[in-house]
Amino acid sequence: KIAVIQMNSVSDVAANIAKARALIERAVDQEAPDWVCLPEHWNWSGGTTADKVANADTIPGGPAYSAAQELAARHRIWVHAGSIMERAHGEPKVRNTTVVFDRAGREVAVYRKIHLFDITLPDGTAYRESASVIAGREVVTYDCEGLKVGCAICYDLRFPELFQALAAKGAQLIALPSSFTLQTGKDHWDVLCRARAIETETYFAAPGQCGSFLAPGNERRFTYGHSLIADPWGHIIAKASDGEGFACARIDAKFLEQCRAAIPVADHKVIGREMEPVRPGKRV
């Protein structure tokens, strides 16, 4: 059983950690999930690059890292700790980093966001994640008690080649902690999440930030929320309500295999595999 946590993180590390702890403990008390995923940059949201660097977490041992680790061990659950702003020692930037803990609180995976959100929205609002974040380069999966989990973060969602790489590494569940903007989320969020689930034939867990936060210059920016879990057929089987909270669903390994047997796309791939050479004189 899995749970996605929806938060409204702000520029206050202690408040964000307390909020994450309360939401996870409520999910554990009410739903008893085995695996829980937090949203993108749950430990810090907003502020300038200098603010991000000053409040970034240390891996291992920082306050957000330690809180997620302690929650995993205390409740005997897997914690896919969304993403945290990670201190990049000696660098004037941070990393956008997922850390995963097993039921004993052991670190089992680290993923750093590959695709950085450098765009200008139709209303003119500019986002320049690369101004404050160092991109990752490694495609990461991990084993969760026999379930292979693939790692991605937010803007990665728009790059299907990453998800094909995760599928090629055996992913059965893909986690996408996010902080989608309200403007893009209302048009693209459900569609892209369902598309990635369908084309990889995986379960897809996508917790998001909701509400608003303050960007530099006291500009208030809004996030979309709508945290969801989709199945390998592309159905949304759980979705969080508006505001902070969580949504839960069960992974059904038999249904996953049924989907893959019905439409065996992994066996039908052509691009990226050696293709039959064209014989001289053969019409193509």
Short mmCIF file of N, CA and C in Angstrom, two decimals, residues 35-38 40 78-84 96-101 107-115 136-144 147-178 196 200 202-207:
data_model
loop_
_atom_site.label_atom_id
_atom_site.label_comp_id
_atom_site.label_asym_id
_atom_site.label_seq_id
_atom_site.Cartn_x
_atom_site.Cartn_y
_atom_site.Cartn_z
N TRP A 35 4.65 2.31 2.03
CA TRP A 35 5.57 3.20 1.31
C TRP A 35 4.91 4.56 1.21
N VAL A 36 5.67 5.61 1.56
CA VAL A 36 5.12 6.98 1.58
C VAL A 36 6.05 7.88 0.80
N CYS A 37 5.48 8.78 -0.01
CA CYS A 37 6.28 9.70 -0.81
C CYS A 37 5.87 11.15 -0.53
N LEU A 38 6.86 11.98 -0.22
CA LEU A 38 6.66 13.42 -0.01
C LEU A 38 6.80 14.16 -1.33
N GLU A 40 8.05 17.48 -3.96
CA GLU A 40 9.32 18.15 -4.29
C GLU A 40 9.62 19.25 -3.27
N TRP A 78 8.62 2.51 4.35
CA TRP A 78 9.55 3.09 3.37
C TRP A 78 9.19 4.57 3.21
N VAL A 79 10.18 5.43 3.26
CA VAL A 79 9.96 6.86 3.02
C VAL A 79 10.78 7.29 1.81
N HIS A 80 10.07 7.59 0.73
CA HIS A 80 10.66 8.18 -0.48
C HIS A 80 10.55 9.69 -0.25
N ALA A 81 11.65 10.27 0.23
CA ALA A 81 11.58 11.61 0.82
C ALA A 81 11.53 12.72 -0.22
N GLY A 82 10.52 12.64 -1.09
CA GLY A 82 10.23 13.68 -2.06
C GLY A 82 11.51 14.19 -2.69
N SER A 83 11.72 15.50 -2.58
CA SER A 83 13.05 16.03 -2.86
C SER A 83 13.34 17.12 -1.85
N ILE A 84 14.60 17.22 -1.48
CA ILE A 84 15.04 18.27 -0.56
C ILE A 84 16.08 19.14 -1.25
N ASN A 96 18.69 19.39 -6.15
CA ASN A 96 17.29 19.02 -5.91
C ASN A 96 17.28 17.50 -5.83
N THR A 97 17.21 16.97 -4.60
CA THR A 97 17.62 15.59 -4.35
C THR A 97 16.56 14.76 -3.64
N THR A 98 16.34 13.57 -4.16
CA THR A 98 15.51 12.55 -3.51
C THR A 98 16.42 11.62 -2.71
N VAL A 99 16.01 11.32 -1.48
CA VAL A 99 16.67 10.28 -0.68
C VAL A 99 15.58 9.30 -0.24
N VAL A 100 15.89 8.01 -0.29
CA VAL A 100 14.92 6.97 0.05
C VAL A 100 15.44 6.16 1.23
N PHE A 101 14.53 5.88 2.19
CA PHE A 101 14.87 5.10 3.37
C PHE A 101 13.97 3.87 3.46
N GLU A 107 19.45 4.33 4.32
CA GLU A 107 19.41 4.99 3.02
C GLU A 107 19.63 3.94 1.93
N VAL A 108 18.69 3.88 0.97
CA VAL A 108 18.80 2.87 -0.08
C VAL A 108 18.94 3.47 -1.48
N ALA A 109 18.66 4.76 -1.63
CA ALA A 109 18.78 5.38 -2.96
C ALA A 109 18.89 6.90 -2.83
N VAL A 110 19.61 7.50 -3.76
CA VAL A 110 19.69 8.95 -3.88
C VAL A 110 19.56 9.29 -5.36
N TYR A 111 18.65 10.21 -5.68
CA TYR A 111 18.46 10.66 -7.07
C TYR A 111 18.47 12.19 -7.08
N ARG A 112 19.19 12.77 -8.03
CA ARG A 112 19.24 14.23 -8.17
C ARG A 112 18.59 14.62 -9.50
N LYS A 113 17.68 15.56 -9.43
CA LYS A 113 16.86 15.97 -10.57
C LYS A 113 17.72 16.28 -11.80
N ILE A 114 17.36 15.67 -12.92
CA ILE A 114 18.13 15.81 -14.15
C ILE A 114 17.70 17.03 -14.97
N HIS A 115 16.40 17.19 -15.16
CA HIS A 115 15.89 18.26 -16.02
C HIS A 115 15.47 19.46 -15.18
N GLY A 136 21.40 16.81 -11.88
CA GLY A 136 21.94 15.47 -11.74
C GLY A 136 22.14 14.83 -13.10
N ARG A 137 22.71 13.62 -13.11
CA ARG A 137 23.01 12.94 -14.37
C ARG A 137 22.66 11.46 -14.35
N GLU A 138 22.31 10.91 -13.19
CA GLU A 138 22.16 9.46 -13.07
C GLU A 138 20.70 9.04 -13.06
N VAL A 139 20.38 8.00 -13.84
CA VAL A 139 19.06 7.37 -13.82
C VAL A 139 19.04 6.36 -12.68
N VAL A 140 18.06 6.50 -11.76
CA VAL A 140 18.10 5.74 -10.51
C VAL A 140 16.83 4.91 -10.31
N THR A 141 17.01 3.65 -9.97
CA THR A 141 15.93 2.78 -9.49
C THR A 141 16.40 2.12 -8.21
N TYR A 142 15.45 1.56 -7.46
CA TYR A 142 15.81 0.80 -6.27
C TYR A 142 14.77 -0.30 -6.03
N ASP A 143 15.18 -1.31 -5.27
CA ASP A 143 14.30 -2.42 -4.95
C ASP A 143 13.59 -2.16 -3.63
N CYS A 144 12.27 -2.22 -3.64
CA CYS A 144 11.45 -2.05 -2.43
C CYS A 144 10.72 -3.35 -2.16
N LEU A 147 9.58 -4.90 -5.28
CA LEU A 147 8.99 -3.94 -6.22
C LEU A 147 10.07 -2.97 -6.67
N LYS A 148 10.29 -2.87 -7.98
CA LYS A 148 11.32 -1.97 -8.51
C LYS A 148 10.72 -0.57 -8.68
N VAL A 149 11.33 0.42 -8.03
CA VAL A 149 10.83 1.79 -8.04
C VAL A 149 11.80 2.67 -8.82
N GLY A 150 11.26 3.49 -9.73
CA GLY A 150 12.06 4.44 -10.50
C GLY A 150 11.89 5.84 -9.96
N CYS A 151 12.95 6.64 -10.05
CA CYS A 151 12.97 7.99 -9.47
C CYS A 151 12.94 9.07 -10.54
N ALA A 152 12.09 10.07 -10.33
CA ALA A 152 12.04 11.26 -11.17
C ALA A 152 11.54 12.40 -10.30
N ILE A 153 11.69 13.64 -10.77
CA ILE A 153 11.24 14.80 -10.01
C ILE A 153 10.62 15.82 -10.97
N CYS A 154 9.39 16.19 -10.75
CA CYS A 154 8.67 17.31 -11.35
C CYS A 154 8.90 17.49 -12.85
N TYR A 155 9.72 18.45 -13.26
CA TYR A 155 9.90 18.79 -14.67
C TYR A 155 10.41 17.61 -15.49
N ASP A 156 11.04 16.63 -14.83
CA ASP A 156 11.42 15.40 -15.52
C ASP A 156 10.22 14.79 -16.26
N LEU A 157 9.01 15.05 -15.77
CA LEU A 157 7.79 14.47 -16.33
C LEU A 157 7.65 14.70 -17.82
N ARG A 158 8.22 15.79 -18.32
CA ARG A 158 8.05 16.16 -19.73
C ARG A 158 9.07 15.48 -20.66
N PHE A 159 9.89 14.60 -20.12
CA PHE A 159 10.95 13.99 -20.92
C PHE A 159 10.78 12.47 -20.90
N PRO A 160 9.99 11.94 -21.87
CA PRO A 160 9.63 10.52 -21.84
C PRO A 160 10.82 9.59 -21.93
N GLU A 161 11.94 10.06 -22.49
CA GLU A 161 13.11 9.19 -22.60
C GLU A 161 13.64 8.78 -21.22
N LEU A 162 13.49 9.64 -20.21
CA LEU A 162 13.89 9.25 -18.85
C LEU A 162 13.03 8.10 -18.36
N PHE A 163 11.73 8.16 -18.61
CA PHE A 163 10.82 7.13 -18.14
C PHE A 163 11.00 5.81 -18.91
N GLN A 164 11.37 5.92 -20.18
CA GLN A 164 11.72 4.72 -20.92
C GLN A 164 12.98 4.07 -20.35
N ALA A 165 13.92 4.92 -19.91
CA ALA A 165 15.13 4.39 -19.29
C ALA A 165 14.81 3.71 -17.96
N LEU A 166 13.89 4.30 -17.19
CA LEU A 166 13.48 3.68 -15.92
C LEU A 166 12.77 2.35 -16.19
N ALA A 167 11.91 2.33 -17.21
CA ALA A 167 11.22 1.09 -17.56
C ALA A 167 12.22 0.02 -18.00
N ALA A 168 13.24 0.43 -18.76
CA ALA A 168 14.25 -0.51 -19.21
C ALA A 168 15.04 -1.09 -18.04
N LYS A 169 15.12 -0.35 -16.95
CA LYS A 169 15.80 -0.83 -15.74
C LYS A 169 14.86 -1.65 -14.84
N GLY A 170 13.64 -1.88 -15.32
CA GLY A 170 12.73 -2.77 -14.61
C GLY A 170 11.73 -2.10 -13.70
N ALA A 171 11.55 -0.77 -13.80
CA ALA A 171 10.63 -0.07 -12.90
C ALA A 171 9.21 -0.60 -13.02
N GLN A 172 8.58 -0.81 -11.88
CA GLN A 172 7.16 -1.20 -11.80
C GLN A 172 6.31 -0.09 -11.17
N LEU A 173 6.96 0.75 -10.40
CA LEU A 173 6.36 1.95 -9.80
C LEU A 173 7.32 3.09 -10.05
N ILE A 174 6.80 4.22 -10.51
CA ILE A 174 7.63 5.41 -10.69
C ILE A 174 7.12 6.50 -9.76
N ALA A 175 8.05 7.11 -9.02
CA ALA A 175 7.72 8.19 -8.09
C ALA A 175 8.13 9.52 -8.70
N LEU A 176 7.20 10.49 -8.68
CA LEU A 176 7.47 11.81 -9.25
C LEU A 176 7.06 12.89 -8.24
N PRO A 177 7.84 13.13 -7.19
CA PRO A 177 7.55 14.26 -6.32
C PRO A 177 7.64 15.56 -7.11
N SER A 178 6.67 16.46 -6.90
CA SER A 178 6.53 17.61 -7.78
C SER A 178 6.12 18.88 -7.05
N ARG A 196 2.67 8.92 -18.90
CA ARG A 196 3.88 8.22 -18.46
C ARG A 196 3.53 6.85 -17.88
N THR A 200 4.81 3.39 -19.98
CA THR A 200 5.77 2.53 -19.27
C THR A 200 5.10 1.33 -18.64
N THR A 202 3.50 1.15 -15.80
CA THR A 202 3.89 1.14 -14.39
C THR A 202 2.83 1.85 -13.56
N TYR A 203 2.84 1.58 -12.26
CA TYR A 203 2.13 2.45 -11.34
C TYR A 203 2.90 3.76 -11.25
N PHE A 204 2.16 4.85 -11.04
CA PHE A 204 2.78 6.18 -11.08
C PHE A 204 2.30 6.98 -9.87
N ALA A 205 3.22 7.32 -8.97
CA ALA A 205 2.89 8.04 -7.74
C ALA A 205 3.46 9.45 -7.82
N ALA A 206 2.56 10.44 -7.79
CA ALA A 206 2.97 11.82 -8.03
C ALA A 206 2.43 12.77 -6.96
N PRO A 207 3.16 12.91 -5.84
CA PRO A 207 2.75 13.88 -4.82
C PRO A 207 3.19 15.29 -5.22
#
